[in-house]
Structures are given as structure tokens and as C-alpha cells.
PDB file of C-alpha atoms in Angstrom:
ATOM      1  CA  UNK A  26     103.581  92.389  89.648  1.00  0.00           C
ATOM      2  CA  UNK A  27     105.783  91.523  86.693  1.00  0.00           C
ATOM      3  CA  UNK A  28     109.511  91.307  87.308  1.00  0.00           C
ATOM      4  CA  UNK A  29     110.272  91.814  83.627  1.00  0.00           C
ATOM      5  CA  UNK A  30     112.660  94.743  83.111  1.00  0.00           C
ATOM      6  CA  UNK A  31     112.958  95.307  86.869  1.00  0.00           C
ATOM      7  CA  UNK A  32     116.264  95.887  88.630  1.00  0.00           C
ATOM      8  CA  UNK A  33     116.742  93.679  91.683  1.00  0.00           C
ATOM      9  CA  UNK A  34     119.323  93.622  94.461  1.00  0.00           C
ATOM     10  CA  UNK A  35     119.826  90.232  96.130  1.00  0.00           C
ATOM     11  CA  UNK A  36     121.953  90.175  99.273  1.00  0.00           C
ATOM     12  CA  UNK A  37     123.736  86.983 100.248  1.00  0.00           C
ATOM     13  CA  UNK A  38     123.782  85.874  96.602  1.00  0.00           C
ATOM     14  CA  UNK A  39     126.913  83.780  96.849  1.00  0.00           C
ATOM     15  CA  UNK A  40     125.192  80.507  97.764  1.00  0.00           C
ATOM     16  CA  UNK A  41     122.001  78.753  98.830  1.00  0.00           C
ATOM     17  CA  UNK A  42     118.686  80.539  98.449  1.00  0.00           C
ATOM     18  CA  UNK A  43     120.354  83.751  97.282  1.00  0.00           C
ATOM     19  CA  UNK A  44     122.262  82.187  94.385  1.00  0.00           C
ATOM     20  CA  UNK A  45     119.281  80.054  93.360  1.00  0.00           C
ATOM     21  CA  UNK A  46     116.993  83.092  93.407  1.00  0.00           C
ATOM     22  CA  UNK A  47     119.362  85.089  91.198  1.00  0.00           C
ATOM     23  CA  UNK A  48     119.161  82.322  88.600  1.00  0.00           C
ATOM     24  CA  UNK A  49     115.366  82.153  88.850  1.00  0.00           C
ATOM     25  CA  UNK A  50     115.063  85.941  88.512  1.00  0.00           C
ATOM     26  CA  UNK A  51     117.089  85.825  85.315  1.00  0.00           C
ATOM     27  CA  UNK A  52     114.507  83.445  83.914  1.00  0.00           C
ATOM     28  CA  UNK A  53     111.771  85.900  84.877  1.00  0.00           C
ATOM     29  CA  UNK A  54     113.205  88.506  82.512  1.00  0.00           C
ATOM     30  CA  UNK A  55     114.635  91.035  84.940  1.00  0.00           C
ATOM     31  CA  UNK A  56     116.669  93.905  83.538  1.00  0.00           C
ATOM     32  CA  UNK A  57     119.532  93.742  86.028  1.00  0.00           C
ATOM     33  CA  UNK A  58     120.502  91.975  89.251  1.00  0.00           C
ATOM     34  CA  UNK A  59     122.964  93.311  91.764  1.00  0.00           C
ATOM     35  CA  UNK A  60     124.269  90.064  93.264  1.00  0.00           C
ATOM     36  CA  UNK A  61     125.900  90.931  96.562  1.00  0.00           C
ATOM     37  CA  UNK A  62     128.162  89.218  99.065  1.00  0.00           C
ATOM     38  CA  UNK A  63     130.617  90.242 101.754  1.00  0.00           C
ATOM     39  CA  UNK A  64     133.355  88.788  99.567  1.00  0.00           C
ATOM     40  CA  UNK A  65     132.642  89.339  95.874  1.00  0.00           C
ATOM     41  CA  UNK A  66     135.096  86.571  94.980  1.00  0.00           C
ATOM     42  CA  UNK A  67     132.713  84.069  96.625  1.00  0.00           C
ATOM     43  CA  UNK A  68     129.956  84.789  94.091  1.00  0.00           C
ATOM     44  CA  UNK A  69     129.389  82.085  91.461  1.00  0.00           C
ATOM     45  CA  UNK A  70     129.692  82.806  87.771  1.00  0.00           C
ATOM     46  CA  UNK A  71     126.068  83.368  86.774  1.00  0.00           C
ATOM     47  CA  UNK A  72     127.125  83.560  83.091  1.00  0.00           C
ATOM     48  CA  UNK A  73     124.766  86.433  82.364  1.00  0.00           C
ATOM     49  CA  UNK A  74     125.725  90.041  81.690  1.00  0.00           C
ATOM     50  CA  UNK A  75     122.642  91.232  83.574  1.00  0.00           C
ATOM     51  CA  UNK A  76     124.259  90.160  86.862  1.00  0.00           C
ATOM     52  CA  UNK A  77     126.390  92.862  88.469  1.00  0.00           C
ATOM     53  CA  UNK A  78     128.599  91.616  91.329  1.00  0.00           C
ATOM     54  CA  UNK A  79     128.577  94.011  94.280  1.00  0.00           C
ATOM     55  CA  UNK A  80     130.294  93.960  97.657  1.00  0.00           C
ATOM     56  CA  UNK A  81     127.887  94.320 100.573  1.00  0.00           C
ATOM     57  CA  UNK A  82     128.383  93.628 104.254  1.00  0.00           C
ATOM     58  CA  UNK A  83     125.007  94.331 105.843  1.00  0.00           C
ATOM     59  CA  UNK A  84     126.627  94.794 109.259  1.00  0.00           C
ATOM     60  CA  UNK A  85     128.844  97.652 108.061  1.00  0.00           C
ATOM     61  CA  UNK A  86     127.514 101.188 107.541  1.00  0.00           C
ATOM     62  CA  UNK A  87     130.193 102.178 105.039  1.00  0.00           C
ATOM     63  CA  UNK A  88     129.647  99.052 102.949  1.00  0.00           C
ATOM     64  CA  UNK A  89     125.898  99.703 102.801  1.00  0.00           C
ATOM     65  CA  UNK A  90     126.455 103.332 101.759  1.00  0.00           C
ATOM     66  CA  UNK A  91     128.808 102.227  99.008  1.00  0.00           C
ATOM     67  CA  UNK A  92     126.299  99.643  97.772  1.00  0.00           C
ATOM     68  CA  UNK A  93     123.558 102.277  97.640  1.00  0.00           C
ATOM     69  CA  UNK A  94     125.810 104.618  95.636  1.00  0.00           C
ATOM     70  CA  UNK A  95     126.609 101.802  93.200  1.00  0.00           C
ATOM     71  CA  UNK A  96     122.985 100.628  92.853  1.00  0.00           C
ATOM     72  CA  UNK A  97     120.676 103.669  92.847  1.00  0.00           C
ATOM     73  CA  UNK A  98     118.273 102.135  90.328  1.00  0.00           C
ATOM     74  CA  UNK A  99     116.993  99.201  92.427  1.00  0.00           C
ATOM     75  CA  UNK A 100     113.280  98.420  92.056  1.00  0.00           C
ATOM     76  CA  UNK A 101     113.192  95.296  94.224  1.00  0.00           C
ATOM     77  CA  UNK A 102     115.313  94.927  97.358  1.00  0.00           C
ATOM     78  CA  UNK A 103     115.583  91.248  98.298  1.00  0.00           C
ATOM     79  CA  UNK A 104     117.121  90.941 101.761  1.00  0.00           C
ATOM     80  CA  UNK A 105     118.468  87.413 101.934  1.00  0.00           C
ATOM     81  CA  UNK A 106     121.818  87.796 103.726  1.00  0.00           C
ATOM     82  CA  UNK A 107     121.744  86.024 107.056  1.00  0.00           C
ATOM     83  CA  UNK A 108     123.554  84.006 109.687  1.00  0.00           C
ATOM     84  CA  UNK A 109     122.526  81.040 111.831  1.00  0.00           C
ATOM     85  CA  UNK A 110     124.026  79.841 115.104  1.00  0.00           C
ATOM     86  CA  UNK A 111     122.961  77.053 117.452  1.00  0.00           C
ATOM     87  CA  UNK A 112     122.594  78.619 120.883  1.00  0.00           C
ATOM     88  CA  UNK A 113     120.195  79.117 123.762  1.00  0.00           C
ATOM     89  CA  UNK A 114     119.286  82.022 125.985  1.00  0.00           C
ATOM     90  CA  UNK A 115     120.695  80.558 129.215  1.00  0.00           C
ATOM     91  CA  UNK A 116     124.121  79.094 128.466  1.00  0.00           C
ATOM     92  CA  UNK A 117     125.204  81.105 125.392  1.00  0.00           C
ATOM     93  CA  UNK A 118     127.169  84.311 125.767  1.00  0.00           C
ATOM     94  CA  UNK A 119     125.750  87.697 124.845  1.00  0.00           C
ATOM     95  CA  UNK A 120     128.189  87.869 121.939  1.00  0.00           C
ATOM     96  CA  UNK A 121     127.009  84.495 120.613  1.00  0.00           C
ATOM     97  CA  UNK A 122     123.366  85.532 120.798  1.00  0.00           C
ATOM     98  CA  UNK A 123     124.050  88.948 119.305  1.00  0.00           C
ATOM     99  CA  UNK A 124     125.679  87.622 116.123  1.00  0.00           C
ATOM    100  CA  UNK A 125     122.440  86.542 114.455  1.00  0.00           C
ATOM    101  CA  UNK A 126     120.630  89.668 115.634  1.00  0.00           C
ATOM    102  CA  UNK A 127     123.298  91.951 114.146  1.00  0.00           C
ATOM    103  CA  UNK A 128     123.030  90.288 110.735  1.00  0.00           C
ATOM    104  CA  UNK A 129     119.451  89.119 110.432  1.00  0.00           C
ATOM    105  CA  UNK A 130     117.683  92.054 112.074  1.00  0.00           C
ATOM    106  CA  UNK A 131     119.937  95.082 112.360  1.00  0.00           C
ATOM    107  CA  UNK A 132     121.746  94.271 109.113  1.00  0.00           C
ATOM    108  CA  UNK A 133     118.506  93.992 107.168  1.00  0.00           C
ATOM    109  CA  UNK A 134     117.209  97.167 108.800  1.00  0.00           C
ATOM    110  CA  UNK A 135     120.422  98.989 107.888  1.00  0.00           C
ATOM    111  CA  UNK A 136     120.005  98.100 104.198  1.00  0.00           C
ATOM    112  CA  UNK A 137     116.312  99.000 104.169  1.00  0.00           C
ATOM    113  CA  UNK A 138     116.960 102.374 105.788  1.00  0.00           C
ATOM    114  CA  UNK A 139     119.520 103.125 103.080  1.00  0.00           C
ATOM    115  CA  UNK A 140     117.324 102.244 100.096  1.00  0.00           C
ATOM    116  CA  UNK A 141     113.867 103.340 101.239  1.00  0.00           C
ATOM    117  CA  UNK A 142     114.366 107.098 100.687  1.00  0.00           C
ATOM    118  CA  UNK A 143     114.947 106.429  96.981  1.00  0.00           C
ATOM    119  CA  UNK A 144     111.819 104.284  96.818  1.00  0.00           C
ATOM    120  CA  UNK A 145     109.798 106.984  98.540  1.00  0.00           C
ATOM    121  CA  UNK A 146     111.113 109.646  96.165  1.00  0.00           C
ATOM    122  CA  UNK A 147     110.026 107.524  93.170  1.00  0.00           C
ATOM    123  CA  UNK A 148     106.739 106.511  94.766  1.00  0.00           C
ATOM    124  CA  UNK A 149     107.378 102.825  94.110  1.00  0.00           C
ATOM    125  CA  UNK A 150     109.505  99.882  95.146  1.00  0.00           C
ATOM    126  CA  UNK A 151     109.344  96.417  96.662  1.00  0.00           C
ATOM    127  CA  UNK A 152     111.097  95.157  99.789  1.00  0.00           C
ATOM    128  CA  UNK A 153     111.355  91.386 100.147  1.00  0.00           C
ATOM    129  CA  UNK A 154     112.638  90.033 103.474  1.00  0.00           C
ATOM    130  CA  UNK A 155     113.709  86.416 103.865  1.00  0.00           C
ATOM    131  CA  UNK A 156     112.400  85.737 107.360  1.00  0.00           C
ATOM    132  CA  UNK A 157     111.906  82.057 108.363  1.00  0.00           C
ATOM    133  CA  UNK A 158     109.258  79.831 109.857  1.00  0.00           C
ATOM    134  CA  UNK A 159     111.092  80.323 113.162  1.00  0.00           C
ATOM    135  CA  UNK A 160     110.261  84.011 112.868  1.00  0.00           C
ATOM    136  CA  UNK A 161     106.654  82.915 113.459  1.00  0.00           C
ATOM    137  CA  UNK A 162     107.296  80.239 116.087  1.00  0.00           C
ATOM    138  CA  UNK A 163     110.561  79.699 117.933  1.00  0.00           C
ATOM    139  CA  UNK A 164     112.740  76.601 117.562  1.00  0.00           C
ATOM    140  CA  UNK A 165     114.396  76.004 120.979  1.00  0.00           C
ATOM    141  CA  UNK A 166     117.791  74.813 119.640  1.00  0.00           C
ATOM    142  CA  UNK A 167     117.981  78.032 117.604  1.00  0.00           C
ATOM    143  CA  UNK A 168     117.174  80.522 120.322  1.00  0.00           C
ATOM    144  CA  UNK A 169     119.158  83.512 119.093  1.00  0.00           C
ATOM    145  CA  UNK A 170     118.359  82.830 115.450  1.00  0.00           C
ATOM    146  CA  UNK A 171     114.639  82.519 116.220  1.00  0.00           C
ATOM    147  CA  UNK A 172     114.696  85.801 118.136  1.00  0.00           C
ATOM    148  CA  UNK A 173     116.464  87.596 115.292  1.00  0.00           C
ATOM    149  CA  UNK A 174     113.941  86.314 112.777  1.00  0.00           C
ATOM    150  CA  UNK A 175     111.006  87.201 115.055  1.00  0.00           C
ATOM    151  CA  UNK A 176     112.401  90.735 115.173  1.00  0.00           C
ATOM    152  CA  UNK A 177     112.666  90.711 111.383  1.00  0.00           C
ATOM    153  CA  UNK A 178     109.052  89.546 111.150  1.00  0.00           C
ATOM    154  CA  UNK A 179     107.965  92.447 113.342  1.00  0.00           C
ATOM    155  CA  UNK A 180     109.964  94.837 111.168  1.00  0.00           C
ATOM    156  CA  UNK A 181     108.376  93.391 108.033  1.00  0.00           C
ATOM    157  CA  UNK A 182     104.860  93.827 109.406  1.00  0.00           C
ATOM    158  CA  UNK A 183     105.538  97.366 110.584  1.00  0.00           C
ATOM    159  CA  UNK A 184     107.065  98.478 107.291  1.00  0.00           C
ATOM    160  CA  UNK A 185     104.174  96.976 105.345  1.00  0.00           C
ATOM    161  CA  UNK A 186     101.843  99.341 107.176  1.00  0.00           C
ATOM    162  CA  UNK A 187     104.038 102.430 107.250  1.00  0.00           C
ATOM    163  CA  UNK A 188     105.304 102.325 103.665  1.00  0.00           C
ATOM    164  CA  UNK A 189     102.112 101.377 101.809  1.00  0.00           C
ATOM    165  CA  UNK A 190     101.054 105.017 101.425  1.00  0.00           C
ATOM    166  CA  UNK A 191     104.389 105.703  99.694  1.00  0.00           C
ATOM    167  CA  UNK A 192     103.705 103.058  97.035  1.00  0.00           C
ATOM    168  CA  UNK A 193     106.129 100.529  98.523  1.00  0.00           C
ATOM    169  CA  UNK A 194     105.189  96.857  98.853  1.00  0.00           C
ATOM    170  CA  UNK A 195     106.717  94.747 101.642  1.00  0.00           C
ATOM    171  CA  UNK A 196     106.843  90.959 101.314  1.00  0.00           C
ATOM    172  CA  UNK A 197     107.912  88.314 103.837  1.00  0.00           C
ATOM    173  CA  UNK A 198     109.361  84.934 102.871  1.00  0.00           C
ATOM    174  CA  UNK A 199     109.156  82.093 105.384  1.00  0.00           C
ATOM    175  CA  UNK A 200     111.276  79.092 104.388  1.00  0.00           C
ATOM    176  CA  UNK A 201     111.410  75.892 106.368  1.00  0.00           C
ATOM    177  CA  UNK A 202     114.589  73.764 106.395  1.00  0.00           C
ATOM    178  CA  UNK A 203     116.455  74.227 103.103  1.00  0.00           C
ATOM    179  CA  UNK A 204     119.439  72.238 101.848  1.00  0.00           C
ATOM    180  CA  UNK A 205     122.044  74.990 102.160  1.00  0.00           C
ATOM    181  CA  UNK A 206     125.371  75.456 103.954  1.00  0.00           C
ATOM    182  CA  UNK A 207     123.574  77.588 106.538  1.00  0.00           C
ATOM    183  CA  UNK A 208     121.258  74.740 107.545  1.00  0.00           C
ATOM    184  CA  UNK A 209     123.614  71.812 107.059  1.00  0.00           C
ATOM    185  CA  UNK A 210     123.561  70.862 110.775  1.00  0.00           C
ATOM    186  CA  UNK A 211     119.758  70.874 111.083  1.00  0.00           C
ATOM    187  CA  UNK A 212     118.693  67.188 111.156  1.00  0.00           C
ATOM    188  CA  UNK A 213     115.458  67.546 109.181  1.00  0.00           C
ATOM    189  CA  UNK A 214     114.287  66.760 105.672  1.00  0.00           C
ATOM    190  CA  UNK A 215     115.106  69.769 103.542  1.00  0.00           C
ATOM    191  CA  UNK A 216     113.798  71.350 100.353  1.00  0.00           C
ATOM    192  CA  UNK A 217     116.271  72.310  97.649  1.00  0.00           C
ATOM    193  CA  UNK A 218     117.254  75.937  97.241  1.00  0.00           C
ATOM    194  CA  UNK A 219     116.058  75.737  93.641  1.00  0.00           C
ATOM    195  CA  UNK A 220     112.569  74.643  94.706  1.00  0.00           C
ATOM    196  CA  UNK A 221     112.402  77.503  97.171  1.00  0.00           C
ATOM    197  CA  UNK A 222     113.640  80.031  94.597  1.00  0.00           C
ATOM    198  CA  UNK A 223     110.931  79.064  92.104  1.00  0.00           C
ATOM    199  CA  UNK A 224     108.248  79.744  94.705  1.00  0.00           C
ATOM    200  CA  UNK A 225     109.871  82.965  95.890  1.00  0.00           C
ATOM    201  CA  UNK A 226     109.829  84.444  92.394  1.00  0.00           C
ATOM    202  CA  UNK A 227     106.301  83.178  91.769  1.00  0.00           C
ATOM    203  CA  UNK A 228     105.115  84.684  95.049  1.00  0.00           C
ATOM    204  CA  UNK A 229     106.693  88.055  94.307  1.00  0.00           C
ATOM    205  CA  UNK A 230     105.024  88.161  90.905  1.00  0.00           C
ATOM    206  CA  UNK A 231     101.716  87.152  92.481  1.00  0.00           C
ATOM    207  CA  UNK A 232     102.041  90.006  94.969  1.00  0.00           C
ATOM    208  CA  UNK A 233     101.808  87.657  97.954  1.00  0.00           C
ATOM    209  CA  UNK A 234     102.537  89.426 101.250  1.00  0.00           C
ATOM    210  CA  UNK A 235     103.480  86.079 102.837  1.00  0.00           C
ATOM    211  CA  UNK A 236     105.408  83.474 100.836  1.00  0.00           C
ATOM    212  CA  UNK A 237     105.799  79.948 102.239  1.00  0.00           C
ATOM    213  CA  UNK A 238     108.091  78.406  99.610  1.00  0.00           C
ATOM    214  CA  UNK A 239     108.473  74.744 100.586  1.00  0.00           C
ATOM    215  CA  UNK A 240     106.439  71.824 101.950  1.00  0.00           C
ATOM    216  CA  UNK A 241     107.477  72.227 105.587  1.00  0.00           C
ATOM    217  CA  UNK A 242     106.782  75.945 105.448  1.00  0.00           C
ATOM    218  CA  UNK A 243     103.285  75.275 104.096  1.00  0.00           C
ATOM    219  CA  UNK A 244     102.577  72.870 106.962  1.00  0.00           C
ATOM    220  CA  UNK A 245     103.781  75.449 109.473  1.00  0.00           C
ATOM    221  CA  UNK A 246     101.654  78.113 107.782  1.00  0.00           C
ATOM    222  CA  UNK A 247      98.509  76.023 108.252  1.00  0.00           C
ATOM    223  CA  UNK A 248      99.164  75.477 111.959  1.00  0.00           C
ATOM    224  CA  UNK A 249     100.299  79.060 112.540  1.00  0.00           C
ATOM    225  CA  UNK A 250      97.194  80.457 110.890  1.00  0.00           C
ATOM    226  CA  UNK A 251      94.774  78.090 112.627  1.00  0.00           C
ATOM    227  CA  UNK A 252      96.258  76.913 115.924  1.00  0.00           C
ATOM    228  CA  UNK A 253      99.313  78.879 116.978  1.00  0.00           C
ATOM    229  CA  UNK A 254      99.392  77.494 120.514  1.00  0.00           C
ATOM    230  CA  UNK A 255      99.511  73.883 119.325  1.00  0.00           C
ATOM    231  CA  UNK A 256     102.263  74.823 116.887  1.00  0.00           C
ATOM    232  CA  UNK A 257     104.309  76.352 119.713  1.00  0.00           C
ATOM    233  CA  UNK A 258     103.883  73.200 121.791  1.00  0.00           C
ATOM    234  CA  UNK A 259     104.920  70.989 118.857  1.00  0.00           C
ATOM    235  CA  UNK A 260     108.053  73.040 118.172  1.00  0.00           C
ATOM    236  CA  UNK A 261     109.004  72.980 121.853  1.00  0.00           C
ATOM    237  CA  UNK A 262     108.574  69.182 121.978  1.00  0.00           C
ATOM    238  CA  UNK A 263     110.683  68.749 118.838  1.00  0.00           C
ATOM    239  CA  UNK A 264     113.477  70.787 120.401  1.00  0.00           C
TER     240      UNK A 264
END
């Protein structure tokens, strides 16, 4: 799939993977990018007229409806907006655990449900969900986050099957630790957002259903694909 002359919406484009991916998409020759954030003022200056700043809070129905009305021509929906909290299932409150689920799962679902009818009507479109390696195997210190990303992985798999007949492709992205504000408290070696963005765009153009965009993610992919039980044990020991 060529991204040239495509119109892309990137949620959570104000920093980290989102901002880096906007810049990489510009280099791929896209026609237009809706760069979204809860607070439009937080978006960087991408210095390119093809970038259209757009307010989007994925947890708010009215905000999503307004974004859809402002961006009816989207070809590629890149769901990157997310949150990350350190918590566990025993001592954390329901509200603490629910925060990541509301953004990472229900928020992404809310956006997809808004844009899919237009894709179906056109008979084409691409949905790209930024999941995580912890959507494939849980990281104990990130209990709520892991659960929200596992739910997003299940959603991604389900949509891939249900929307294929409508001409819609569904892609999952599975980063490992990335040097972003979101992951600043994770004490692991991290890939740069720019490195990840290069591989995200390459994977989309290659039509890869699963994109593992950094060295740690590729290691996890190998274990997940070949020995999931050993991977689970290793992640539990690391936690």
C-alpha cells in the first residue's frame, strides 16, 4: 500500500510516537494529515501546510463527533492516543485501573466506531492501532495498562476479520519501551520515537498486519510466536 496522496488522521500527535509518525508520514508523500490532540495548543509546529491541527479527546463522544465532521476524507486512521499508569489489580482503586481502559480501549473503539461507516461506504480504508508488546503478554507493574492493551489487541483481531469483506485493512503496532514522556518512568533501554516511526510507516506501506517497530519488540515477537509460556514467565520474573 502506498501512502502517497493519502489522507491520514493521527491521534495523540502532540508528542512521542504520534509526533514522530506525523513527520515520517510527510516524508512518505501523504496528501494531508489531521494531527490531533486533546489540547491543540500542545501540538508542535510541523512546518508543513499538509498538517491540519484538530482537537480530539478520544474519551469524549462530542469531541469524536466533531473530529469526524471536520475530517470526513480520512483514508488511514492511526489510533495512537493513549495513557499509561503504574498500578496493580489488588491495591489500585477501580478508578486508577479504569483510566487506561477508558483511553486505550474504549477511546480507540469510540473513534473507530465513528469513522468506520465512512470507510464501509467507500469500500476502502485502513485502521492502524498502536497496541503494545504488553498487549500480547502482561507486564506485572503495568497491570491496568497491560489489560487495556490486551483488550485493544482483541479488538484489533476482531475488526481485522469482520471488516475485511468491506475492503478495510486493520493493522496492529506493538512497540516495546520507547523514549517518550509516557514511558519515562520505565527503567529499560528504549528506542527513539523516530526509529519507531520509520518502521511504522514502512510496515503500513508493506501491508504488515503486525508491526514490531523496535529491537525489544522484535525480541518479544520471536518469543511470543514460538514460546508464549516462557515469555509469560520471563515477564513475570522481570516484574
